[in-house]
PDB file of C-alpha atoms in Angstrom:
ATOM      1  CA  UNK A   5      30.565   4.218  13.188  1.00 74.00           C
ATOM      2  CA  UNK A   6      29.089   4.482   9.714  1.00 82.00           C
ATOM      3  CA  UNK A   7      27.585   8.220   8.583  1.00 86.00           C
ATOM      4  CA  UNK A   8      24.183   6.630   8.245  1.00 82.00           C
ATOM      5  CA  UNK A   9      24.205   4.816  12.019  1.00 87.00           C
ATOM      6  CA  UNK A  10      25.362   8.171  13.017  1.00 86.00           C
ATOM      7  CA  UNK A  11      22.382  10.067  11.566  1.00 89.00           C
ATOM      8  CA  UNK A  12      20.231   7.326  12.616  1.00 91.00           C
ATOM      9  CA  UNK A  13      21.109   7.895  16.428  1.00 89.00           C
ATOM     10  CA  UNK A  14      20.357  11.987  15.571  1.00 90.00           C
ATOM     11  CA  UNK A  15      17.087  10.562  13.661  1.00 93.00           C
ATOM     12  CA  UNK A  16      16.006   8.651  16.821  1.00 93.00           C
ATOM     13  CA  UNK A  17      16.242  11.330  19.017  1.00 92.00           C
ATOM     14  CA  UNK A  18      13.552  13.551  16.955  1.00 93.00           C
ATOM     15  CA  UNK A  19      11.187  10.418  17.388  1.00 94.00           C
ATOM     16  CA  UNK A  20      11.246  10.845  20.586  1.00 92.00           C
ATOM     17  CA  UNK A  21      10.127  14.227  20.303  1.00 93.00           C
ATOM     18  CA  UNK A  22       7.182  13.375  18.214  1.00 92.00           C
ATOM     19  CA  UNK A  23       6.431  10.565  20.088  1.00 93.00           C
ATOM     20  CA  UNK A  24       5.067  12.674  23.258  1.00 93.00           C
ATOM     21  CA  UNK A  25       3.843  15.276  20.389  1.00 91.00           C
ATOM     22  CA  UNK A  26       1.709  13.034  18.839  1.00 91.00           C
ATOM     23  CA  UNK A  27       0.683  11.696  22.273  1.00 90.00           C
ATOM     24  CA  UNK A  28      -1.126  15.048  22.508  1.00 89.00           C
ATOM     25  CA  UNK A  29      -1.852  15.849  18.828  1.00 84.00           C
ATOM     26  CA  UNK A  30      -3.387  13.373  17.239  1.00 83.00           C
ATOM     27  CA  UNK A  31      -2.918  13.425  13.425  1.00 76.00           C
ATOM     28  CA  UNK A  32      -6.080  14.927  11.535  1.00 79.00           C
ATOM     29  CA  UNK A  33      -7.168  12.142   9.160  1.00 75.00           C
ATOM     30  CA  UNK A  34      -9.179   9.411   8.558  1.00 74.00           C
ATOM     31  CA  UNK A  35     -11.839   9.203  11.955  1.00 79.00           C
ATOM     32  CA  UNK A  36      -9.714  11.681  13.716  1.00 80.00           C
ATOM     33  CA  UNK A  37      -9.889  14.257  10.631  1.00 73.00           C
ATOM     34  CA  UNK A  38     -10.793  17.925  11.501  1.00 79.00           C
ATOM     35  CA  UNK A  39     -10.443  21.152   9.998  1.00 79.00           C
ATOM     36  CA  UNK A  40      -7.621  23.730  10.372  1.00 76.00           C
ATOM     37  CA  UNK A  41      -4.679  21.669   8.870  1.00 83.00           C
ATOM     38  CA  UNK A  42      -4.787  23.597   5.758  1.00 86.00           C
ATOM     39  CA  UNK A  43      -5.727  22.300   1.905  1.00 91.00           C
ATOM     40  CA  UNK A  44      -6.944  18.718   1.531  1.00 88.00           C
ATOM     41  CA  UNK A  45      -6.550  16.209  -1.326  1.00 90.00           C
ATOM     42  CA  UNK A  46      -8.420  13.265  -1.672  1.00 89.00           C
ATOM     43  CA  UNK A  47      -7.158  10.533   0.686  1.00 88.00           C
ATOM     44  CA  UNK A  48      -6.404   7.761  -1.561  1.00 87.00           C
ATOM     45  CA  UNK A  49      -3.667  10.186  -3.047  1.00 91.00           C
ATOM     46  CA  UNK A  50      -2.432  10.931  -0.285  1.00 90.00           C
ATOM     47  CA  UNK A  51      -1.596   7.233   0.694  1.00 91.00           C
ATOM     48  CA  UNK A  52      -0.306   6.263  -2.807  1.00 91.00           C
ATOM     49  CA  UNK A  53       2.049   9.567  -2.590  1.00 92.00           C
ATOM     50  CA  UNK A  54       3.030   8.900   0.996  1.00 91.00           C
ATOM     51  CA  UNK A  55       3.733   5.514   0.953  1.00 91.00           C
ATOM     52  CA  UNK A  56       5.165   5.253  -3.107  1.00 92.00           C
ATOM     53  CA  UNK A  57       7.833   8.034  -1.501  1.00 92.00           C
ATOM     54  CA  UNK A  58       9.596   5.146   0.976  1.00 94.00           C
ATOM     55  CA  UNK A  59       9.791   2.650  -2.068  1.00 92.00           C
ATOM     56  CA  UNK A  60      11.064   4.937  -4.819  1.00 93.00           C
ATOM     57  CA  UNK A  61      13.828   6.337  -2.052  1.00 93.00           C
ATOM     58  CA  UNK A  62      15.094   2.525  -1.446  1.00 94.00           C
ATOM     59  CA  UNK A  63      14.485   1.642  -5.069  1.00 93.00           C
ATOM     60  CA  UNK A  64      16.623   4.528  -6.347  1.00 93.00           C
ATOM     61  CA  UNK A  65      19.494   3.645  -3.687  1.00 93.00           C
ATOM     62  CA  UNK A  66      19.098   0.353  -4.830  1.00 92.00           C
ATOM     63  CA  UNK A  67      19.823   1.414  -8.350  1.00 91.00           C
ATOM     64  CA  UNK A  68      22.208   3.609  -7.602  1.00 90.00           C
ATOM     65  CA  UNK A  69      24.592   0.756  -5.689  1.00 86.00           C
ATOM     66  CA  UNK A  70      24.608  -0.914  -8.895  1.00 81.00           C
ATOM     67  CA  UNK A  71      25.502  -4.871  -8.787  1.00 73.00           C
ATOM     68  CA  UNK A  72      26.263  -6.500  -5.726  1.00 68.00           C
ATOM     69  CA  UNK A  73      27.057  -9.791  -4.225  1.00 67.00           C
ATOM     70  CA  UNK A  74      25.401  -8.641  -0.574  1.00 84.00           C
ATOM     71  CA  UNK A  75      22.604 -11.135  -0.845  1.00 89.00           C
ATOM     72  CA  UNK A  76      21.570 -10.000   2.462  1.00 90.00           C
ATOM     73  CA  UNK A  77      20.942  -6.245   1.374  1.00 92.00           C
ATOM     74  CA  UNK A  78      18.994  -7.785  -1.820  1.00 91.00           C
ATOM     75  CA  UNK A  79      16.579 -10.112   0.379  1.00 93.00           C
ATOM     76  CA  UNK A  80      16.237  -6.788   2.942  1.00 94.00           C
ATOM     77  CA  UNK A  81      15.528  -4.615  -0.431  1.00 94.00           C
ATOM     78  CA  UNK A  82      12.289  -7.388  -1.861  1.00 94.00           C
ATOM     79  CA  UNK A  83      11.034  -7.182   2.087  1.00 95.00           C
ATOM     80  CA  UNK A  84      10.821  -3.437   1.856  1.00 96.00           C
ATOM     81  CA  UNK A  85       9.524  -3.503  -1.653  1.00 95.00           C
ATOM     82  CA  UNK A  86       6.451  -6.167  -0.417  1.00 95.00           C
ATOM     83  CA  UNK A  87       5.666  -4.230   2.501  1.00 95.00           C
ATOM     84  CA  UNK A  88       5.176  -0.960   0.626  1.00 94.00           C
ATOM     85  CA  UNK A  89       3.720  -1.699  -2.736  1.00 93.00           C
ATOM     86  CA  UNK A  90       1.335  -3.507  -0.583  1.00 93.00           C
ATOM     87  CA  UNK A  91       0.770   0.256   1.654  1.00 91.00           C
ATOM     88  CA  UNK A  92       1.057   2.107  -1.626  1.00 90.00           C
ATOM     89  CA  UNK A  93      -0.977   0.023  -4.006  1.00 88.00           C
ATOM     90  CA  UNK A  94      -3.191  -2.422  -2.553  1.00 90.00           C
ATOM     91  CA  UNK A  95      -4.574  -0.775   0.704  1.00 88.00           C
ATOM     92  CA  UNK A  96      -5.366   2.421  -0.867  1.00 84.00           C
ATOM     93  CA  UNK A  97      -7.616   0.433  -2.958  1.00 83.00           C
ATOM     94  CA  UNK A  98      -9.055  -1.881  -0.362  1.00 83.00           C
ATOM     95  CA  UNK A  99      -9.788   0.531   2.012  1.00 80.00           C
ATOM     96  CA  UNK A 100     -12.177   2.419   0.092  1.00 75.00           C
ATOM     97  CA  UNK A 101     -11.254   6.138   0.655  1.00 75.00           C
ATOM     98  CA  UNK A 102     -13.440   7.457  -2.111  1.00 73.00           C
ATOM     99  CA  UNK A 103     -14.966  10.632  -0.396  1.00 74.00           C
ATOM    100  CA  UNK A 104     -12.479  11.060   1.768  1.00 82.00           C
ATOM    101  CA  UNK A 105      -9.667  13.813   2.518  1.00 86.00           C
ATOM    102  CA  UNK A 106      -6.161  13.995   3.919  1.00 87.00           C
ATOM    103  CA  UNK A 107      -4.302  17.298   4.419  1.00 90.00           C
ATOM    104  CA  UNK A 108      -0.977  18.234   2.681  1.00 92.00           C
ATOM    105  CA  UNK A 109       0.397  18.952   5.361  1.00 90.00           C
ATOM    106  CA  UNK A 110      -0.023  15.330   6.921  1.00 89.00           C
ATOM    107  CA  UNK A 111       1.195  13.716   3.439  1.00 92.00           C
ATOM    108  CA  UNK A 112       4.358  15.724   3.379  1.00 93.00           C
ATOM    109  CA  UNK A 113       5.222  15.288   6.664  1.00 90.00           C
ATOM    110  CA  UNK A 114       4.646  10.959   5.958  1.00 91.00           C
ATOM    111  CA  UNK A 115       6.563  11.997   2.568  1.00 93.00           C
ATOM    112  CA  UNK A 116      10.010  13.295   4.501  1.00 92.00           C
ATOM    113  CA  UNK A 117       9.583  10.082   7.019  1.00 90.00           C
ATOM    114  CA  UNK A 118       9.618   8.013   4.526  1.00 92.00           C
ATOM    115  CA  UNK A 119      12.336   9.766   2.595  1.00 92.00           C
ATOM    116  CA  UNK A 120      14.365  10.312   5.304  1.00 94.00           C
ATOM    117  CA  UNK A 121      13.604   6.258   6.884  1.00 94.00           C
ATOM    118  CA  UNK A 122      14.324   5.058   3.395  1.00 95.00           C
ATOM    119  CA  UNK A 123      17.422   6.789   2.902  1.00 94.00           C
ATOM    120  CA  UNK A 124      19.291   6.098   5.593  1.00 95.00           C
ATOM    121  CA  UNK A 125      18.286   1.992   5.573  1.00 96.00           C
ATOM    122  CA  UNK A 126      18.987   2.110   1.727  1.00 94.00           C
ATOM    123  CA  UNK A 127      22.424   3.782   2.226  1.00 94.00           C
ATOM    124  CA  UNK A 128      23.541   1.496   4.818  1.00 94.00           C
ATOM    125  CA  UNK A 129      22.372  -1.448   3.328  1.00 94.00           C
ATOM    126  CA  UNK A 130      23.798  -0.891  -0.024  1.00 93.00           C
ATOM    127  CA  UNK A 131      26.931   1.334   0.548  1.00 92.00           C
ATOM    128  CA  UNK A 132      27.810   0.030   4.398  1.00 91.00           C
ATOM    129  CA  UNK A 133      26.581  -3.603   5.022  1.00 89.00           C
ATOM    130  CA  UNK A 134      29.127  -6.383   4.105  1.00 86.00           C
ATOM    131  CA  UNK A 135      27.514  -9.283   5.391  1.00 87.00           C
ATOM    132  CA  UNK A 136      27.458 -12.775   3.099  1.00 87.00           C
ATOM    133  CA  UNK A 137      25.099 -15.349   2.782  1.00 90.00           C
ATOM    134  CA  UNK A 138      25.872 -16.634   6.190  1.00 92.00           C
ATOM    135  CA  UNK A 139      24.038 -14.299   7.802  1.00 94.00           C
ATOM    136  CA  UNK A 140      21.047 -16.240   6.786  1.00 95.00           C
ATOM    137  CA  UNK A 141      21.832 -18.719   9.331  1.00 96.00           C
ATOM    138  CA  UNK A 142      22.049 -16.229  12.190  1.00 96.00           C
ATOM    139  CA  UNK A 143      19.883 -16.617  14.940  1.00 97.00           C
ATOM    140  CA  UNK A 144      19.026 -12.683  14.692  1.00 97.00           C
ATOM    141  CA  UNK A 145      17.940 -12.886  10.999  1.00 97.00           C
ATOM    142  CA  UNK A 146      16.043 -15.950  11.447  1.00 97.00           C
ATOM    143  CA  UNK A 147      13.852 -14.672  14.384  1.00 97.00           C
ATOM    144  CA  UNK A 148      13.810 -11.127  12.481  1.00 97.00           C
ATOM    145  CA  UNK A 149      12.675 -12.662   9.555  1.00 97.00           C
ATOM    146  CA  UNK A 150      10.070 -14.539  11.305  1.00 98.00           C
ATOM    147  CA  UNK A 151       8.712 -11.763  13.166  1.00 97.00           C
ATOM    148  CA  UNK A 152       8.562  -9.619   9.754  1.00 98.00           C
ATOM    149  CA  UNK A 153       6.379 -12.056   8.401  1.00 97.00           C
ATOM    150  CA  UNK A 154       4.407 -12.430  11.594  1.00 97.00           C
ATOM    151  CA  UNK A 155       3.641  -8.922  11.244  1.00 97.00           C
ATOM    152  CA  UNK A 156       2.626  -8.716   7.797  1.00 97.00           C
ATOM    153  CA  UNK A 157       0.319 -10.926   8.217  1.00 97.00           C
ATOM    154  CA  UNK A 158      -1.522  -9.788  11.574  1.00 97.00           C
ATOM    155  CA  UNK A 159      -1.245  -6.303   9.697  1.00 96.00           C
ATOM    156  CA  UNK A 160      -2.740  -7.644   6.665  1.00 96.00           C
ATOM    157  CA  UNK A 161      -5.024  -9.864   8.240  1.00 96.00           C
ATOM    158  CA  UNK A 162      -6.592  -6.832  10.296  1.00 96.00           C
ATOM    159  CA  UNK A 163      -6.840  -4.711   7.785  1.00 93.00           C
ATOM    160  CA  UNK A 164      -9.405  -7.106   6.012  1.00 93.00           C
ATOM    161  CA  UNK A 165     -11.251  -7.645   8.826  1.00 94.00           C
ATOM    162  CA  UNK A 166     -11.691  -3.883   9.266  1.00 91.00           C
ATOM    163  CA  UNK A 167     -12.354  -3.579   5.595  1.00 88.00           C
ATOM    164  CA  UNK A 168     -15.177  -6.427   5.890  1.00 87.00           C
ATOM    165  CA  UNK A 169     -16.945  -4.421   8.755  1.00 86.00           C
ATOM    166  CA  UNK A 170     -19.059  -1.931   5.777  1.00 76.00           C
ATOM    167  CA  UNK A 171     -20.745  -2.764   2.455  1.00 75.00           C
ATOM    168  CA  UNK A 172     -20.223  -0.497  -0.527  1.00 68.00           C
ATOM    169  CA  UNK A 173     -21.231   3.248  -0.270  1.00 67.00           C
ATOM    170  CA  UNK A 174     -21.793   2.721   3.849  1.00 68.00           C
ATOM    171  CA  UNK A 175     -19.187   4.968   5.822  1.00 67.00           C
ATOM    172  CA  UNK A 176     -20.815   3.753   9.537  1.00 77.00           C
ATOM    173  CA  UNK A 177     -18.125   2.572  12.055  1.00 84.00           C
ATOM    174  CA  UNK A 178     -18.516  -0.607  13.678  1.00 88.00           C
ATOM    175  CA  UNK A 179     -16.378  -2.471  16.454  1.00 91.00           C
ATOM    176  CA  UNK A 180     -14.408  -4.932  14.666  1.00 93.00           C
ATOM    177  CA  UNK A 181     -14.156  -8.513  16.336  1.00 94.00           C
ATOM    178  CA  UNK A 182     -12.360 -11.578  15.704  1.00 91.00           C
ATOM    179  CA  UNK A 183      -8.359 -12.634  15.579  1.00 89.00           C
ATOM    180  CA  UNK A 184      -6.044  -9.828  16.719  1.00 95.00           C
ATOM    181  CA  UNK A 185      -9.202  -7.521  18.005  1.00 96.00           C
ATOM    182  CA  UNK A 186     -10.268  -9.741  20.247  1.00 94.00           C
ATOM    183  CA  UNK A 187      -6.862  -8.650  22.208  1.00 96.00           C
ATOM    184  CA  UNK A 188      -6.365  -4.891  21.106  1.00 97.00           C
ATOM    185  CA  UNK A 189      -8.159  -1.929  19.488  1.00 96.00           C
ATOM    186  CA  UNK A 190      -5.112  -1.812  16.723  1.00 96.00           C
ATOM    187  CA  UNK A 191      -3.892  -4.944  15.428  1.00 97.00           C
ATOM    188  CA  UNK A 192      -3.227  -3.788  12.835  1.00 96.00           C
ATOM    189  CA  UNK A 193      -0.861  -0.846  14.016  1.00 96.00           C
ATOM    190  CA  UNK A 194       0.612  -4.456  16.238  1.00 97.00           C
ATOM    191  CA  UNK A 195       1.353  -6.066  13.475  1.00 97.00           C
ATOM    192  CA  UNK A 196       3.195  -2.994  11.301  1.00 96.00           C
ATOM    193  CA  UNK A 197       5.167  -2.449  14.773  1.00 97.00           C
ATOM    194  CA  UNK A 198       6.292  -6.051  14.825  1.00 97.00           C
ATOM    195  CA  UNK A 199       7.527  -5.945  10.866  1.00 97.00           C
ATOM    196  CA  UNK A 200       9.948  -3.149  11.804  1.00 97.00           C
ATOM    197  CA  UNK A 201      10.870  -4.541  15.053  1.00 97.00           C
ATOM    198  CA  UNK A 202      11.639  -8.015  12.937  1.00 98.00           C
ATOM    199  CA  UNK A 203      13.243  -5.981  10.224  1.00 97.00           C
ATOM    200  CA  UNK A 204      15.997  -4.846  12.438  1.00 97.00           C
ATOM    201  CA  UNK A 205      16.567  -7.173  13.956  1.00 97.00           C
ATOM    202  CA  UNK A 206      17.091  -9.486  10.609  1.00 96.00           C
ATOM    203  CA  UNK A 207      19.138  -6.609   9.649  1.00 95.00           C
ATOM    204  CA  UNK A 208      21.004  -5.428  12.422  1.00 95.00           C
ATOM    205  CA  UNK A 209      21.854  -2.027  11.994  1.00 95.00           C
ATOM    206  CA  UNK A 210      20.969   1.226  13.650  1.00 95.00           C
ATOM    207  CA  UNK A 211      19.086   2.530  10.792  1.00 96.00           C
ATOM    208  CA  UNK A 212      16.733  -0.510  10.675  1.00 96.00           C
ATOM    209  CA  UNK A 213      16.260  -0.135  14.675  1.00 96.00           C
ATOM    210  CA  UNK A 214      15.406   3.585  13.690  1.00 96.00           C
ATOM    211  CA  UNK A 215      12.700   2.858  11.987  1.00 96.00           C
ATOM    212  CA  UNK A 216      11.163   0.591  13.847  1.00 97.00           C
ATOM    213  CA  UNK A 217      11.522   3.159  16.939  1.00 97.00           C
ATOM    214  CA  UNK A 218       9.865   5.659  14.363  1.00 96.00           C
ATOM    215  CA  UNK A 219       7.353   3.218  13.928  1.00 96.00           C
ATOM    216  CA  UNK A 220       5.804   2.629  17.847  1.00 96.00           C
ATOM    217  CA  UNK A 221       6.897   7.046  18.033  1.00 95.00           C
ATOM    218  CA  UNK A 222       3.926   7.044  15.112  1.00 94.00           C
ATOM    219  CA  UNK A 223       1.340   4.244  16.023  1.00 95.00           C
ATOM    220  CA  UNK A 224       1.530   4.045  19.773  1.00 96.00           C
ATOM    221  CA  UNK A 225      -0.098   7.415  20.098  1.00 95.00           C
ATOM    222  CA  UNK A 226      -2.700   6.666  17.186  1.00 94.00           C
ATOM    223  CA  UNK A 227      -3.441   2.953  18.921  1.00 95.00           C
ATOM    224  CA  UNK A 228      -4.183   5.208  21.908  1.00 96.00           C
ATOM    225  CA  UNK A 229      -6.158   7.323  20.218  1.00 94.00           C
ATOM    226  CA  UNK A 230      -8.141   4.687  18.558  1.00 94.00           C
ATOM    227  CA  UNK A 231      -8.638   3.020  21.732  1.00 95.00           C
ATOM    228  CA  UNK A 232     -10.477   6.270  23.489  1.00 94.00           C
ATOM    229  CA  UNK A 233     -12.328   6.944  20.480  1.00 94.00           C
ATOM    230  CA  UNK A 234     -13.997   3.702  20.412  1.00 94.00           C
ATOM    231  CA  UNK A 235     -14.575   3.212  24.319  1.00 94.00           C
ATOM    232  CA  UNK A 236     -16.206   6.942  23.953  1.00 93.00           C
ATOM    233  CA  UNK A 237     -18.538   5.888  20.497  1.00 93.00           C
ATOM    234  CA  UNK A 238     -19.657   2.476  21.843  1.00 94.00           C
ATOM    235  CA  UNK A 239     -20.734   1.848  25.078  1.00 92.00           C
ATOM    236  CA  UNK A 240     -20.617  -2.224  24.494  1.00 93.00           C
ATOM    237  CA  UNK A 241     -17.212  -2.123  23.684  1.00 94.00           C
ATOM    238  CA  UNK A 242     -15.320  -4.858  24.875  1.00 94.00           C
ATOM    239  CA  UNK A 243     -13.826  -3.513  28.189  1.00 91.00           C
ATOM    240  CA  UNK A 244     -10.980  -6.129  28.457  1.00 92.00           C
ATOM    241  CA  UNK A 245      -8.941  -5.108  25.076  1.00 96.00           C
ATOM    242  CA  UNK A 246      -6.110  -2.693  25.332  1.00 96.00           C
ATOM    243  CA  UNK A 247      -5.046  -0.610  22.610  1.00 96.00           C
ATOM    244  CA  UNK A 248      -2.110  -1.929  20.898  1.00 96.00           C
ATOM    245  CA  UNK A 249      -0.219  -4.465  23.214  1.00 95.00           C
ATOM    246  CA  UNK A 250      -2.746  -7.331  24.866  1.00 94.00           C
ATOM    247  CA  UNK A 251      -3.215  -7.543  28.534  1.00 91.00           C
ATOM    248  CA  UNK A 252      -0.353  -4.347  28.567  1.00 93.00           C
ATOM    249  CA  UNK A 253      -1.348  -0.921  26.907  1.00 87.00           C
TER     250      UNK A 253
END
């Protein structure tokens, strides 16, 4: 077994951890943000500097590895690269966080996730993975590939709905409707959990599985938490959505 599946397994383990962790903690920003979590900085930073830190890390392996004929690892690189430039860049922006704070502590804590989630996909995928072009044709790519998409664009797709839901300079919370929220509180958190699951399984590799692991350890909880805070701020909210999963959880 390669050093970075090995770590991966080790990696896996601490998600655990955090998983029932966060299922009692839940993480001090955005509408769950409360004091005592040290220095703040405004949150937009924070989400450029958290998210930029998973896409320089694969970036810089990618560099690093120099040329290469693994097509696959290239193709798994520009899906990584989309997904985060579009965190990093574009929902920052959209989400119009002016006004709002994030703790250090939560960004460097995202900022070591990242690094560490980055590093040990990069590694394998550019110093450990052999596979050729025919891997394209793999029944596990194909379906990962389709579910990363899948995901993207539920993710995406929520996002903008929950963007639509205030005008400029209103910071109100409303219950979102329509597409994915007509099934769950946190489509969005769905669809970020089915890119990762789609990832590796496109890619195959214990890192990749990781992640996505790391992934539901994060937004499980969060959906959860989501779910109780709007059930507790609205009493018309629609009784028959679940949090994250439809008709499950």
């Amino acid at each position: 077994m390669s050093a970075p599946s090995l770590l991966a397994l080790w990696w896996t383990g601490i998600a655990a951890i955090v998983f029932v962790w966060l299922l009692r903690t839940t993480a001090p920003y955005g509408r769950h943000a409360r004091p005592g979590w040290g220095p703040a900085i405004p949150s937009a930073t924070g989400w450029v500097v958290m998210e930029a830190a998973s896409l320089a890390a694969m970036a810089a392996l990618f560099v690093a590895s120099g040329p290469t004929g693994n097509v696959v690892a290239r193709v798994s690189f520009w899906a990584w690269v989309v997904h985060y430039a579009h965190r990093s860049l574009v929902y920052p922006y959209r989400a119009r966080l002016l006004g709002k704070t994030m703790p250090v502590s939560i960004v460097l804590m995202a900022v070591l996730f990242n690094a560490v989630n980055s590093g040990l996909n990069g590694w394998w995928l550019f110093f450990v993975s052999d596979r050729d072009a025919s891997w394209f044709l793999d029944p596990r790519f194909i379906a990962g590939a389709a579910l990363f998409v899948t995901g993207f664009a539920l993710n995406v797709q929520s996002d903008s709905i929950l963007f639509g839901l205030r005008r400029p300079g209103e910071t109100d919370y409303r219950i979102p409707h329509g597409a994915g929220f007509d099934y769950v509180s946190c489509p969005n958190y769905l669809g970020e959990i089915l890119e990762w699951c789609g990832f590796a399984l496109a890619v195959w590799s214990l890192p990749a599985l990781s992640f996505a692991v790391w992934t539901a350890a994060n937004l499980v909880p969060r959906a959860l938490a989501h779910h109780r805070w709007y059930l507790e701020r609205f009493p018309d909210y629609p009784r028959q959505r679940r949090a994250i999963v439809p008709f499950v959880l």
